[in-house]
Every structure is written in C-alpha cells, then in structure tokens.
Coordinates of C-alpha atoms and ligand atoms in Angstrom, one line a residue:
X1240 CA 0.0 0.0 0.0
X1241 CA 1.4 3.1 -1.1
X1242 CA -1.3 6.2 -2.2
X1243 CA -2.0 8.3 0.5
X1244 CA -5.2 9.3 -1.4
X1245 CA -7.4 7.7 -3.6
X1246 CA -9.9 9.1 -6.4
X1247 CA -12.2 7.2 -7.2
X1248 CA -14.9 8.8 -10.0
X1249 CA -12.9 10.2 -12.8
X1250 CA -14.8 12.4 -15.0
X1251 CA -13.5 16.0 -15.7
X1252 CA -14.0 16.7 -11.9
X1253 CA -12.2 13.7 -10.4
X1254 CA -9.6 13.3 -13.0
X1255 CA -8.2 17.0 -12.3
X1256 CA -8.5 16.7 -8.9
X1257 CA -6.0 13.6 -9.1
X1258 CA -3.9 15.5 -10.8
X1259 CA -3.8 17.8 -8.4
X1260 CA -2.9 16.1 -5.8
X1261 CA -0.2 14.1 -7.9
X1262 CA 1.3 17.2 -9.0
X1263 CA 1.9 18.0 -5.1
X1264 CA 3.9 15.5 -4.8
X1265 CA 0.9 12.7 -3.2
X1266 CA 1.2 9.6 -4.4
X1267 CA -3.0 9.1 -5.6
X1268 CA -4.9 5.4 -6.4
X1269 CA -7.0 5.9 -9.3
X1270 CA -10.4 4.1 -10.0
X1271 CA -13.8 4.5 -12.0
X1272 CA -16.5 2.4 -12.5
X1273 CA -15.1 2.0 -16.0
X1274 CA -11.9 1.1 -16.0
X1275 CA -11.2 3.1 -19.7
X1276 CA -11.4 6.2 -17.9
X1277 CA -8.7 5.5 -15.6
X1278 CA -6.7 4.2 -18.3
X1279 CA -7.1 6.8 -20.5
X1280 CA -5.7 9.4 -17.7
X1281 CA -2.7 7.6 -16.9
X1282 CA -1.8 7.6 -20.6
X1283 CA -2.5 11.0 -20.8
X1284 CA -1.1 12.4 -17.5
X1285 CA 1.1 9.6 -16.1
X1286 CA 4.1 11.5 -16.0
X1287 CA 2.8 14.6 -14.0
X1288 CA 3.2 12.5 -10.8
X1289 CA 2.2 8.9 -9.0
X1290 CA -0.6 7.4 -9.9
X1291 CA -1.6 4.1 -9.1
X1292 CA -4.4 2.9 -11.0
X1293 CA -6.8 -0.1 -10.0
X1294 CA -9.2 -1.9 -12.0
X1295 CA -11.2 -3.1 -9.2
X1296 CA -12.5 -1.2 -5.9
X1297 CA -10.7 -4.4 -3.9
X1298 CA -7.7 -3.4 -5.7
X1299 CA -7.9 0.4 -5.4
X1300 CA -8.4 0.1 -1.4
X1301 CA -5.6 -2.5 -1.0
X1302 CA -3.1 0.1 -2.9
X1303 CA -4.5 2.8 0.1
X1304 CA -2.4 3.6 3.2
X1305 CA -3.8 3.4 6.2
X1306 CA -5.9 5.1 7.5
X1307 CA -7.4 5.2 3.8
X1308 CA -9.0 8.4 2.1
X1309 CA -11.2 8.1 -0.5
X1310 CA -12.4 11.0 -2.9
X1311 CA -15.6 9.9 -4.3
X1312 CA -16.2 12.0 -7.5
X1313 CA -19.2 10.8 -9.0
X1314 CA -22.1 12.3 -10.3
X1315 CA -24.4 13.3 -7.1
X1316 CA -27.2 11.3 -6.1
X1317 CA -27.8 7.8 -6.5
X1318 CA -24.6 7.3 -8.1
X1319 CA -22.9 8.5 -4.5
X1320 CA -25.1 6.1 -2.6
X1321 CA -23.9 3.2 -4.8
X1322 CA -20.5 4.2 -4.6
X1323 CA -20.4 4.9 -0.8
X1324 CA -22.0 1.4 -0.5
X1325 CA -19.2 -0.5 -2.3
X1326 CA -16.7 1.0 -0.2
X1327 CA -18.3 0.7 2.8
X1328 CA -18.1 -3.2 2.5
X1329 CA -14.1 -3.0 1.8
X1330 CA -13.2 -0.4 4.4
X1331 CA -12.5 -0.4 8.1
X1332 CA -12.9 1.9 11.2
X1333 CA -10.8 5.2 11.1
X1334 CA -11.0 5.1 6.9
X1335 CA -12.0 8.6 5.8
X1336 CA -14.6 8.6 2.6
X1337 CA -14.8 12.0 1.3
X1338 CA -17.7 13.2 -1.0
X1339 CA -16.6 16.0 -3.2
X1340 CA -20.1 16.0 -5.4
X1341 CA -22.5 18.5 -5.4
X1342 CA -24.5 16.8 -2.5
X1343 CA -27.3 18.4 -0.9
X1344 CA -26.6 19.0 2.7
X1345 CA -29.4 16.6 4.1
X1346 CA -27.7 13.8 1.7
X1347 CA -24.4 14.3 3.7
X1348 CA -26.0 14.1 7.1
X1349 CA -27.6 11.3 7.1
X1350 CA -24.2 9.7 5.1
X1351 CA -22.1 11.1 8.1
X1352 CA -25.0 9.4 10.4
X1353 CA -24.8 6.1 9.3
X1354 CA -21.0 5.6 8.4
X1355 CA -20.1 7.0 11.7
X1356 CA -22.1 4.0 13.1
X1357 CA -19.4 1.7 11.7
X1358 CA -16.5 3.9 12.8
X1359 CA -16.3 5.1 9.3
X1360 CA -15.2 9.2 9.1
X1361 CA -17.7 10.7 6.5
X1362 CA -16.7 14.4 5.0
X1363 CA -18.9 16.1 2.7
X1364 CA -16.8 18.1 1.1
X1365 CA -18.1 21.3 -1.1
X1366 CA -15.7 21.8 -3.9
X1367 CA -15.5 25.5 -6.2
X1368 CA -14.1 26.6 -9.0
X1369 CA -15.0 24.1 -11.7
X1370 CA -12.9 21.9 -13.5
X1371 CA -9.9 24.6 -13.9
X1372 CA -10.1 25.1 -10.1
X1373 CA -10.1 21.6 -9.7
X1374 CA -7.0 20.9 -11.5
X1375 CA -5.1 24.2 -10.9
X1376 CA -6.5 24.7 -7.1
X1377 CA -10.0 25.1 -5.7
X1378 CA -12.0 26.2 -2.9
X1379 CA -12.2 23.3 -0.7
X1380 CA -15.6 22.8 2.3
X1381 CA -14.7 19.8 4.1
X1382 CA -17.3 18.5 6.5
X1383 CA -17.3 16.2 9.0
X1384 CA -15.7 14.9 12.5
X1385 CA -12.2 17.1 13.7
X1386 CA -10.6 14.1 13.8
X1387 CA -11.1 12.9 10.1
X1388 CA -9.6 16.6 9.4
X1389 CA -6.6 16.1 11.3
X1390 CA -5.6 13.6 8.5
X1391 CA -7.2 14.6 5.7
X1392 CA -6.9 18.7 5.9
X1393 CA -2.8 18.8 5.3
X1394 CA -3.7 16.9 1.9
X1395 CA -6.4 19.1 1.0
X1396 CA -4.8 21.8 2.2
X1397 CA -2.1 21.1 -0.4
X1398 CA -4.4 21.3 -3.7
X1399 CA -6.2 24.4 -2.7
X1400 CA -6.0 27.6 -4.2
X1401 CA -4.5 30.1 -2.2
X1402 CA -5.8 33.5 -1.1
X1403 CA -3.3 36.5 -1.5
X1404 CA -1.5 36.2 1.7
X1405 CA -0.4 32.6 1.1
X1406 CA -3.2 31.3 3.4
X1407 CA -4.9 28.1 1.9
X1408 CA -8.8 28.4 0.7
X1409 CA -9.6 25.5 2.8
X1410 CA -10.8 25.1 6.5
X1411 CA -12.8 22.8 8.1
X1412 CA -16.0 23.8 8.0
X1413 CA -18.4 21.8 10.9
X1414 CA -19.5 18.6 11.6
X1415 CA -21.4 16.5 9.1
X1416 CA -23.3 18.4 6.0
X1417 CA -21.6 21.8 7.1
X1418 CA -19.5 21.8 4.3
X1419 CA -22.1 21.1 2.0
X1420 CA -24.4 23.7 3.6
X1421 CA -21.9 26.0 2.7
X1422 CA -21.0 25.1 -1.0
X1423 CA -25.0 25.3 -1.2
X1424 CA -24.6 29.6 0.1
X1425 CA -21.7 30.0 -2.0
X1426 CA -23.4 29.2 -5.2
X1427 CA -26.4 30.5 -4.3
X1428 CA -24.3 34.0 -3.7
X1429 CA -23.2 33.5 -6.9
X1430 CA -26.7 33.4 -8.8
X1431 CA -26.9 36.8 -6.9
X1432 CA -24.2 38.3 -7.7
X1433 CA -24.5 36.7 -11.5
X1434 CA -28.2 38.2 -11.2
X1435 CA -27.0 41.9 -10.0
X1436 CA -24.0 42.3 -12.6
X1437 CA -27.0 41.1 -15.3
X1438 CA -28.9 43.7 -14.3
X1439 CA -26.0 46.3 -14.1
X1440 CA -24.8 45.9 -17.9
X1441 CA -28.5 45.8 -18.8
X1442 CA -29.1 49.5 -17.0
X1443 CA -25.7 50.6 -18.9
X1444 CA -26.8 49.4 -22.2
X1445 CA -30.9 50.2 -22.0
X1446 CA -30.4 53.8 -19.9
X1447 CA -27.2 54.9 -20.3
X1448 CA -27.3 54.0 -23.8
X1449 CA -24.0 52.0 -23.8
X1450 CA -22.8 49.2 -26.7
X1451 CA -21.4 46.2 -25.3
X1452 CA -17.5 47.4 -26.3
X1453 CA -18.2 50.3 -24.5
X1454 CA -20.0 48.5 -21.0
X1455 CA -16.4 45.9 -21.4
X1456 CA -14.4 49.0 -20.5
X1457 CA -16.5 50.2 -17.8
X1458 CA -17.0 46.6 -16.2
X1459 CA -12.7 46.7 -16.7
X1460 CA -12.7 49.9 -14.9
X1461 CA -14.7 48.7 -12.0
X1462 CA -12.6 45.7 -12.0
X1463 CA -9.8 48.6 -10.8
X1464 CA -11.6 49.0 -7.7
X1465 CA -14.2 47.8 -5.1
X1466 CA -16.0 45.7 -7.3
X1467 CA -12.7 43.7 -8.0
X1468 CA -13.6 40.1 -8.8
X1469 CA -13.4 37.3 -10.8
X1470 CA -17.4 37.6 -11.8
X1471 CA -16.9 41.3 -13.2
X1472 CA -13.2 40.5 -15.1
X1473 CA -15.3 37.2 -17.1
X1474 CA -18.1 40.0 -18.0
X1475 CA -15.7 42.1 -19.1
X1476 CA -14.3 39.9 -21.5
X1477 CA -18.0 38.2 -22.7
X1478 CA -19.4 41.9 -23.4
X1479 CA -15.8 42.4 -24.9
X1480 CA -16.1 39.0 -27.3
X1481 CA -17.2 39.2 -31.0
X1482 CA -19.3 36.1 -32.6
X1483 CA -17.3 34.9 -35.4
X1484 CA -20.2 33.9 -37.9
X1485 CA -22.3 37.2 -37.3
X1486 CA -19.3 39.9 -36.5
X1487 CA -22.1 41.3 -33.8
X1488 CA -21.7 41.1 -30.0
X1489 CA -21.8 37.8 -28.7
X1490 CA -24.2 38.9 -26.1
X1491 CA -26.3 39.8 -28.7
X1492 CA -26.6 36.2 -30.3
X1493 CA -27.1 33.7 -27.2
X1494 CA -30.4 33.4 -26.5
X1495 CA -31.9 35.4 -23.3
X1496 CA -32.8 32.3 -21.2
X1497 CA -30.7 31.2 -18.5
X1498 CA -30.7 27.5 -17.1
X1499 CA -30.0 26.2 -13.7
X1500 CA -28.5 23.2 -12.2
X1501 CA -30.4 23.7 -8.6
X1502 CA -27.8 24.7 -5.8
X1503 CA -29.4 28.0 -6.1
X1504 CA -33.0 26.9 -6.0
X1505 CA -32.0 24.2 -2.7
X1506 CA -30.5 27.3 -1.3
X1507 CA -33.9 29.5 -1.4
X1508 CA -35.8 26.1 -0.6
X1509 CA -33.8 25.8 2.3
X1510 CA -33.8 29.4 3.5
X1511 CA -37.3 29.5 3.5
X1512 CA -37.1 26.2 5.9
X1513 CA -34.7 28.3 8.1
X1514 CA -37.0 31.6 7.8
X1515 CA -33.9 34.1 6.7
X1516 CA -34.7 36.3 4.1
X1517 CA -32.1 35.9 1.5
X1518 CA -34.4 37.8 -1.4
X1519 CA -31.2 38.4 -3.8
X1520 CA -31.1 35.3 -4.4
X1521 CA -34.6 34.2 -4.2
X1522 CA -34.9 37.0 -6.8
X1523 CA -32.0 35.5 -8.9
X1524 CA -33.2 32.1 -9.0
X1525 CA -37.1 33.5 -10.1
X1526 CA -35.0 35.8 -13.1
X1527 CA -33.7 32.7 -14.7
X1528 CA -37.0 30.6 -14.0
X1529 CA -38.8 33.8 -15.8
X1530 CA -36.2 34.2 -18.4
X1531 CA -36.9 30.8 -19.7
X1532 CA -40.5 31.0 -19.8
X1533 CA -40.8 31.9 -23.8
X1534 CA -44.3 31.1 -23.8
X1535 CA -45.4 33.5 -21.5
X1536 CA -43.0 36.1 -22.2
X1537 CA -44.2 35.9 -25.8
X1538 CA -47.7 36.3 -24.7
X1539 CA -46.9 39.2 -23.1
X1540 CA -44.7 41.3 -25.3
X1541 CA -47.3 43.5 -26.6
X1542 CA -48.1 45.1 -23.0
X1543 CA -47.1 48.9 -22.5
X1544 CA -44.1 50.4 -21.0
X1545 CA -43.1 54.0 -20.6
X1546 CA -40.9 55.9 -23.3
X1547 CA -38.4 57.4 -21.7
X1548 CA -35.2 58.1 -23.7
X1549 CA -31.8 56.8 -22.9
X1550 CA -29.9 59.3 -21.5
X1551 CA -26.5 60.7 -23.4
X1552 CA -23.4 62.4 -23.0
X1553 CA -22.4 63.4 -19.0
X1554 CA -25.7 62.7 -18.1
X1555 CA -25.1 59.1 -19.0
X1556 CA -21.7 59.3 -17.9
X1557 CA -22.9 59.9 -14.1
X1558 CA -25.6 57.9 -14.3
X1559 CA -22.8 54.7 -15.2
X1560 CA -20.9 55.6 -12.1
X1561 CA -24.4 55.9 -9.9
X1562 CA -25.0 52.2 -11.4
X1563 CA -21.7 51.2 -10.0
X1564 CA -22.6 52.3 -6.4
X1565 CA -25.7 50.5 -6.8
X1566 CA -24.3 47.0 -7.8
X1567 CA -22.1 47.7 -4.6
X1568 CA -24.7 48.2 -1.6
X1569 CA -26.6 45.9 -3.4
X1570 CA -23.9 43.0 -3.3
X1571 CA -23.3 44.2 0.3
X1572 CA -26.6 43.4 1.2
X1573 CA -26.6 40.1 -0.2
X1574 CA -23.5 38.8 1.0
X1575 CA -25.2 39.9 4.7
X1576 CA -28.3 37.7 3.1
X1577 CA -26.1 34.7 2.6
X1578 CA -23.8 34.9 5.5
X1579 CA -26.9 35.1 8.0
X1580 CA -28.7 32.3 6.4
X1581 CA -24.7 30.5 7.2
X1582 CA -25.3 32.0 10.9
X1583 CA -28.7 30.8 11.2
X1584 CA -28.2 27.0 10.2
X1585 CA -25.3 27.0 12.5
X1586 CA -27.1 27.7 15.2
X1587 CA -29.9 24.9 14.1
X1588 CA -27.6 22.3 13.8
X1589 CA -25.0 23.2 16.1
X1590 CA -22.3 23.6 13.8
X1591 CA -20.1 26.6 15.0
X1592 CA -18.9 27.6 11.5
X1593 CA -16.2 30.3 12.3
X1594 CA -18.2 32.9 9.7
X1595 CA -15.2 35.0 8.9
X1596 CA -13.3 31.9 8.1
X1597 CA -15.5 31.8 5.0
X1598 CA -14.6 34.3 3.8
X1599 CA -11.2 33.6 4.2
X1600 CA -11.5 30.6 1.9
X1601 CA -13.9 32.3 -1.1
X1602 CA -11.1 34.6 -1.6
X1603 CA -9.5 32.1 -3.9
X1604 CA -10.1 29.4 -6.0
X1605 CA -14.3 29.7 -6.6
X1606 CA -16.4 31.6 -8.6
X1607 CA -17.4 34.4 -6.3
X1608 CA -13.4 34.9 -5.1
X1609 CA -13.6 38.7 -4.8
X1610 CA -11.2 41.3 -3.0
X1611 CA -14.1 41.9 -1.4
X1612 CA -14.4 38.6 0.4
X1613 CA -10.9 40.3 2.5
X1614 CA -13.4 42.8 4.0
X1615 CA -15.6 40.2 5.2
X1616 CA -12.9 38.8 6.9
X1617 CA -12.3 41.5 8.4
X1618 CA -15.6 42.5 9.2
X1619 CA -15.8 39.2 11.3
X1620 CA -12.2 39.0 12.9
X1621 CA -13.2 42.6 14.3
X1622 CA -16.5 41.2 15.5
X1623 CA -17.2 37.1 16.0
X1624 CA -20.5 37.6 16.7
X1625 CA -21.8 40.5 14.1
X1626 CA -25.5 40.0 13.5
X1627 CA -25.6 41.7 9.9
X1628 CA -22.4 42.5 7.6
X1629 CA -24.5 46.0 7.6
X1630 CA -23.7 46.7 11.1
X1631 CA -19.8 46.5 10.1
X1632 CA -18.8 50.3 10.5
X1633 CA -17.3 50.6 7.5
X1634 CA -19.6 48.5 5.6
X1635 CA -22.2 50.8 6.6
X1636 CA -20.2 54.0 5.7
X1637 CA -19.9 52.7 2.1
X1638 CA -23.7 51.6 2.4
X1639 CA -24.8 55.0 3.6
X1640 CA -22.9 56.6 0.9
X1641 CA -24.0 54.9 -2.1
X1642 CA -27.7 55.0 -1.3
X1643 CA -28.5 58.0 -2.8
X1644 CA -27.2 56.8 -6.2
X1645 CA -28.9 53.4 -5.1
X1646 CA -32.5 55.0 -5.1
X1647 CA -31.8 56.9 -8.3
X1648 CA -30.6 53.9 -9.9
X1649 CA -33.5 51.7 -9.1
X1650 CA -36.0 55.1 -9.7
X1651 CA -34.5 55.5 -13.3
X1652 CA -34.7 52.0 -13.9
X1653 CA -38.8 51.7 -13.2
X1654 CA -39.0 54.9 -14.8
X1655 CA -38.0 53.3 -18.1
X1656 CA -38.9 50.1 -17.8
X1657 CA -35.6 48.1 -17.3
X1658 CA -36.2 45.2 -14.8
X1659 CA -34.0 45.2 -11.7
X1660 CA -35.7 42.8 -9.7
X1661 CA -32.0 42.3 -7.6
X1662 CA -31.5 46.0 -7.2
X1663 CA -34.7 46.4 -5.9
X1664 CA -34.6 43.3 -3.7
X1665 CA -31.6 44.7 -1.6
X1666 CA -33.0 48.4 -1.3
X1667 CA -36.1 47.1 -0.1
X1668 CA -34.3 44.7 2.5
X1669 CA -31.9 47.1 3.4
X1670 CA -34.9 49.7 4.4
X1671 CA -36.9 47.2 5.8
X1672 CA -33.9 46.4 8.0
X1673 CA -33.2 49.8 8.9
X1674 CA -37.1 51.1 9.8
X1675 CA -38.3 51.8 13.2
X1676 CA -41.6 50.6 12.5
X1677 CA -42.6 48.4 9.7
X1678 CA -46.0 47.9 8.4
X1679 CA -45.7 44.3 10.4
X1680 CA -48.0 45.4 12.9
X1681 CA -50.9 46.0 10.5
X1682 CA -50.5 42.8 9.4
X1683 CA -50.8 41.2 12.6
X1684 CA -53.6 43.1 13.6
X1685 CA -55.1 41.3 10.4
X1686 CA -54.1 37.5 12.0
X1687 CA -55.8 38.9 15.2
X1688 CA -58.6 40.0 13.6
X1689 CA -59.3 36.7 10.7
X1690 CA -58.2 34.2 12.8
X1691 CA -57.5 35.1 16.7
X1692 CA -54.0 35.0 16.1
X1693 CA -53.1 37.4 19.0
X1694 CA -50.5 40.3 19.2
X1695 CA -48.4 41.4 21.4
X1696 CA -48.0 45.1 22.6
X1697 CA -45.9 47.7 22.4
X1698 CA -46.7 49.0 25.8
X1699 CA -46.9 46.1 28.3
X1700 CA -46.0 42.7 27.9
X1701 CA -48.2 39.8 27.0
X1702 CA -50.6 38.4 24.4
X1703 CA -53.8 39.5 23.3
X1704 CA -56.8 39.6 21.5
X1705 CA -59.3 41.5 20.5
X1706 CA -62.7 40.5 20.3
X1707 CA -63.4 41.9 16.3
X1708 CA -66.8 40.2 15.9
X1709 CA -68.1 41.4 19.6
X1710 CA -67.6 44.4 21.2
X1711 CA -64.2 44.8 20.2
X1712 CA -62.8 44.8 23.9
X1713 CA -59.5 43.4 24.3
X1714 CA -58.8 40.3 26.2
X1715 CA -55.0 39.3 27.5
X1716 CA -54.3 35.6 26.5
X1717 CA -52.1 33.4 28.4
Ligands
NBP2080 P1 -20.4 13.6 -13.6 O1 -21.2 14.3 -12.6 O2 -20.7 13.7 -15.0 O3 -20.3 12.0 -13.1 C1 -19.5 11.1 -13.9 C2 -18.8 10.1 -13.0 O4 -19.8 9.4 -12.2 C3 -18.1 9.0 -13.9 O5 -16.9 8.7 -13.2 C4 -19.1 7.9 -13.8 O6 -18.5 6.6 -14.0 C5 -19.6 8.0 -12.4 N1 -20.8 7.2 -12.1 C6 -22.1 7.4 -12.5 BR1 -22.6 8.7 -13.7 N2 -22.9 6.5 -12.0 C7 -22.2 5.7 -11.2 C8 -22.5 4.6 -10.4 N3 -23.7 4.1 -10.3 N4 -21.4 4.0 -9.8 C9 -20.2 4.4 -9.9 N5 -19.8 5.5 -10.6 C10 -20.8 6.1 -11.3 O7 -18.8 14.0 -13.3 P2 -18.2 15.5 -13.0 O8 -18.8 16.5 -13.9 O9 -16.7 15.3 -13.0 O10 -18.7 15.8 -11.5 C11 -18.4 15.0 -10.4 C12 -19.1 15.6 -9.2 O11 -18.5 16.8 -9.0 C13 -20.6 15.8 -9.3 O12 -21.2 15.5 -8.1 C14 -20.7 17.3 -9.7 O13 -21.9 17.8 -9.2 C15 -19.5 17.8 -8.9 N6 -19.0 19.1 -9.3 C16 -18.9 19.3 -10.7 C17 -18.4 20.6 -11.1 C18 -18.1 20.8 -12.5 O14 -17.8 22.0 -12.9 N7 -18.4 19.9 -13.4 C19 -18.0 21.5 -10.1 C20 -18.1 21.2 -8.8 C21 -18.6 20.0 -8.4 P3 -18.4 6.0 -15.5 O15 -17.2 6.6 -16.1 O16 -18.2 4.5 -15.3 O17 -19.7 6.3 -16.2

C-alpha cells in the first residue's frame, strides 16, 4: 500500500483533482467504474506524478495507506449512494470517505450518520471553482468529525487555491453536512451576484445607452476598484467578445434564457425552511426561472411600458458611475443575506462555523473569489458575533454613501422600464432592515382579527386579542 489518497470517479472533476494532488507531490490510487477512464488518464497524464491505478474497488483500497482516504467524485445522487455502498463493504474503522459532489446537505448528514455508526469518518466536502479550479486549485468545504480533518486537511490543504496572503482556501468547515451547507450559500451568492451584474450591464446598455465594447471598459474599470472580482473580469471579456459567424456582440446572439442546475434553487428552498430572508437570491433564482419561460413572455410582449429616452453624453456618464454604487450596496446586502442564512443553520444544527473563516477561503479558487471577500474577513475577525455585515462600521459608511445613487438607480430604472428585480430586492431589505416601524403590525392586527392569532403590545408585555366580531374589547391571552 502506497497512495495516500485515492480518487475514485474520474470524469472531468475527479480526474483534475488527481492530478492535483499528484502534481503536489501525493502519491494518488486511481479508480472509475469503467476502468477506460482510468486508463485513458494515466496515458495521458502519467508522468505529472504517482498514480496508481486499479481496476477493481478491492484493488484500489488495498493500494490505500492506512488510515485510507477516499475521494468519491461521481455524479451526485444515486450514483454516490452506490458508490459509498461498495466502499463501505471494503473499508474499516478510522478510513475517511470524502464526498466532493454536489451533494445536498441533508444527503451528507444522514451519510455522516450512518457511516459514523461503523466507525467510518464521512466528509462532505463542497468543492469550487470548476474543472480549472479543480486541476489548478479550488476552494475546498470539508465537513465532517475534527478528527477525520486532522488527516485529511494537510492533503487538502495542499491542492487548494491560495488566497493572496499565502493562506490556503480551505478550512474545516463543521460537523457532518456543514461543508455542504456552505458550497450550497456560495453558489447561491453566486446566482446573486451573477443576477446583479445582469442587471447592471443591462441598465448601462438600456439607460445609459451603452454598446457592449463600450460596457467591457467600464466593467474593466470597476474591476480597478471595489467591485474587484473574478465575476466582473469574465463580463468584461463576454461583453468584450465578437461572434465569429455574425461579427455582432456575442451577447447579442445567445439566446436570453438562462438555465440552472439547482444549488441556487436548494439554497432559497432551504432558507425559507430556516426563515432568513435571502431575497437576492430568491430573486436570482425567479429571473432565470422567468427568463426561460418563452411562452409566456411571448404572450406578453405586446403590453405597455413607458418611453423614456436613454440618456446621453455626461448625463449618462454619471448615471454609469451611480450604477456602480448601486451593484455595490446591493452586493453588500446580499452577502449579509447569505452569510446570515450561514449564521442561522449553524445555530440549528449546532455547527459553530467560524463565519469569517469563510470568507477567508472564497477569496481564492471559486467563482465568487472577490477582494471583497478580504473585508468580510475582516468585518468578522473585528466582531465574532456581528448580526448583519450591515452593522460592520465601514460596511455601513460605504452603504450609507452609495444610497442615494442606489434609489436613483432603481427610480430611473422603473421609470423606463428596465427590470432590476435584484436592485430592488436589496434596497427594499436594506430599508426594511433599517425602519423603526414596519408595516408588520398592521398585518398582525389582520391575523388577530381573521383568525384570533393574537398580538403582542408595544406597551406592556403579553398576548392578546381583541374580540373583532363582539364588542371589540380586548382580552390578554395566556
Ligand atoms: P459527472 O457528474 O458527469 O459524473 C460522472 C462520473 O460518475 C463518472 O466517473 C461515472 O463513471 C460515475 N458514475 C455514475 Br454517472 N454513476 C455511477 C455509479 N452508479 N457507480 C459508480 N460510478 C458512477 O462528473 P463530473 O462533472 O466530473 O462531476 C463529479 C461531481 O462533482 C458531481 O457531483 C458534480 O456535481 C460535482 N461538481 C462538478 C463541477 C463541474 O464543474 N463539473 C464543479 C463542482 C462540483 P463511468 O465513467 O463509469 O460512467
């Protein structure tokens, strides 16, 4: 026995994350359920590192050190239940079996559950960054039990991607589906912040009148500053990219429907479970549901809008930079979404995520690695137990200072038309957040008042209720 890891599942995913660990230096047992595939990547890759490929799953554990570590890379679902299975038979207490599909968190726990009844470590493990990151270093969510990490986290430590100050993008997470839950926020951040950049080049191009070329530069320029990330350098170079057969913008020739795969749906499924608001990217998930519905958007292209012109010269000029404040509070406000939704479900299933760690590990190797993922960081090393990213001081500042350009922004855009369902999301939360009073207590007067729901007051303590169909006296309620 020589591998100190083994892969088993090589498809794109798997096969780059052998090589990973192969070109660090780890000697890595290959196997798939077709034994072509691992052929095919030792003749391809053999001489990047040490591979030791197995045709059988009795051969691939035998070639594993002790305690083993297995990398399951299959396609999630059934196919991981299978898989688990097999190895389940072959291995003994101590072995670590690591799940780096796209699980869904309740999937992992009750995996963890039942192999930790046989003394077997299960880590669902969130992986980011797709199959580059995979190869060339992702962001890695490991799961599980301490002890499985004490093993297993210098390895996966090794393959990650690492942040600017050398620090890897990998941390263990929590126990059980932690790691899972949290791959589940990051992607559903990212359909946010995918959603608010959408709605960004579409307010450049509809109001402020720009051409694609032209949005390229400014999405470049923002790159400069705040908005520094790797989701505004690849819409830079999209808006920037000419179709070959049609010499127009490529934006202009993909068809306006987007698809989804479903961590972004589980995510607003499960935050709904949870009761946190996350509306950026409840409205994120609804804009590509709606984008793809042809039928009915077909149906209803002939209804009337307003007229308004698109603006030109300085006027169009200011109005870019006001878009840019916008798409800021507005990401602001949905990062607070996601991180207390993280918050919340650590309380519920008594994880103890370190929140700022997060953070730390999104600010390389996955899709929503930002400079802004430092501040976070920050924002949480000054204060372990900040309720909102808004209540950060200088998270607020910025807030506070873009807002004015915020409410313009999402003013001009109902005023002609353009829909910014994300903008308006987050400017709606963020005031909701911020009232004294909110319009909650008329609708609890109307629970009271259909069904004897009771209320509380703001005056004394208590419940009570107020007799609506009688004489309308008010009774306190135990
Ligand atoms: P796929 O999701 O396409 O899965 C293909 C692999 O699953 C092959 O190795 C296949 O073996 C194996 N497999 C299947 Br299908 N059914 C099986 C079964 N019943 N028993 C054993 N093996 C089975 O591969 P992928 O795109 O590399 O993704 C792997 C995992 O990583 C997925 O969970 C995915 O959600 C996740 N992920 C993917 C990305 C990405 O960018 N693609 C990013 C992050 C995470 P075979 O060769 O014998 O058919």
């Amino acid at each position: 026995a020589t591998a100190q890891i083994g892969v088993t599942g090589l498809a794109v995913m798997g096969s780059n994350l052998a090589r990973n660990f192969a070109r660090h230096g780890h000697t890595v047992a290959l196997h798939n359920r077709t034994y072509a595939k691992t052929k095919a990547l030792v003749d391809q890759h053999g001489h990047e590192g040490d591979f030791v490929p197995a045709e059988t799953a009795e051969d691939f554990v035998a070639s594993l050190q002790k305690p083993r570590r297995i990398v399951i890379m299959v396609k999630a679902g059934e196919a991981t239940d299978a898989v688990i299975d097999e190895f389940t038979a072959l291995l003994e207490p101590g072995d670590v079996l690591i799940d780096g599909g796209n699980a869904h968190f309740n999937d992992t726990r009750r995996r963890e559950a039942a192999l930790r009844e046989r003394g077997i470590h299960f880590v669902g493990a969130g992986i980011s960054g797709g199959e580059e990151g995979a190869l060339n270093g992702p962001s890695i969510m490991p799961g599980g039990s301490e002890e499985s990490y004490k093993s297993l986290g210098p390895l996966l430590e090794s393959i990650a991607a690492k942040a600017e100050d050398g620090s890897p993008c990998c941390t263990h997470v929590g126990p059980d589906g932690a790691g899972h839950f949290v791959k589940m926020v990051h992607n559903g951040i990212e359909y946010a912040d995918m959603q608010l950049i959408a709605e960004a080049y579409d307010l450049l191009r509809s109001v402020a009148g720009y051409e694609p070329g032209r949005i390229a530069g400014t999405f470049r320029e923002w790159n400069q500053g705040r908005l520094d990330s790797y989701l505004i350098e690849i819409t830079a170079e999209v808006l920037a990219h000419t179709d070959a057969a049609t010499g127009r913008p490529f934006v202009d020739v993909v068809a306006d429907e987007a698809e989804q795969k479903g961590t972004g749906r589980w995510t607003v499924q499960t935050a709904l479970d949870l009761g946190v608001p996350v509306s950026g990217i409840g409205e994120a998930v609804f804009a590509r549901s709606l984008s793809g519905h042809t039928g009915l958007r077909a149906a209803a292209r002939g209804l009337s809008g307003p007229t308004a012109e698109a603006l030109t010269g300085d006027e169009a000029r200011v109005f870019a930079d006001q878009v840019e404040q916008a798409l800021y509070a507005s990401k602001v406000v949905s990062y607070a979404q996601g991180w207390n939704m993280i918050s919340r479900a650590s309380e519920e299933y008594g994880w103890d995520i370190n929140l700022g760690a997060m953070a730390a590990i999104w600010r390389g190797g996955c899709i929503i690695r930002a400079a802004f993922l430092d501040r976070i960081r920050a924002a949480f090393a000054a204060d372990p137990a900040l309720p909102t990213l808004l209540a950060d001081q200088g998270f607020a500042d910025e807030v506070g200072r873009a807002q004015e350009a915020w409410r313009t922004v999402v003013a001009t855009a109902v005023r002609h038309g353009v829909p910014t369902p994300g903008f308006s999301a987050a400017l709606a939360y963020y005031d909701a957040l911020r009232a004294e009073r909110l319009p909650a207590a008329l609708t609890q007067a109307q629970r009271d008042f259909f069904g004897a729901h009771t209320y509380r007051r703001t005056d004394r303590p208590g419940s009570f209720h107020t007799l609506w169909s009688g004489d309308r006296s008010e009774q306190s309620v135990d």
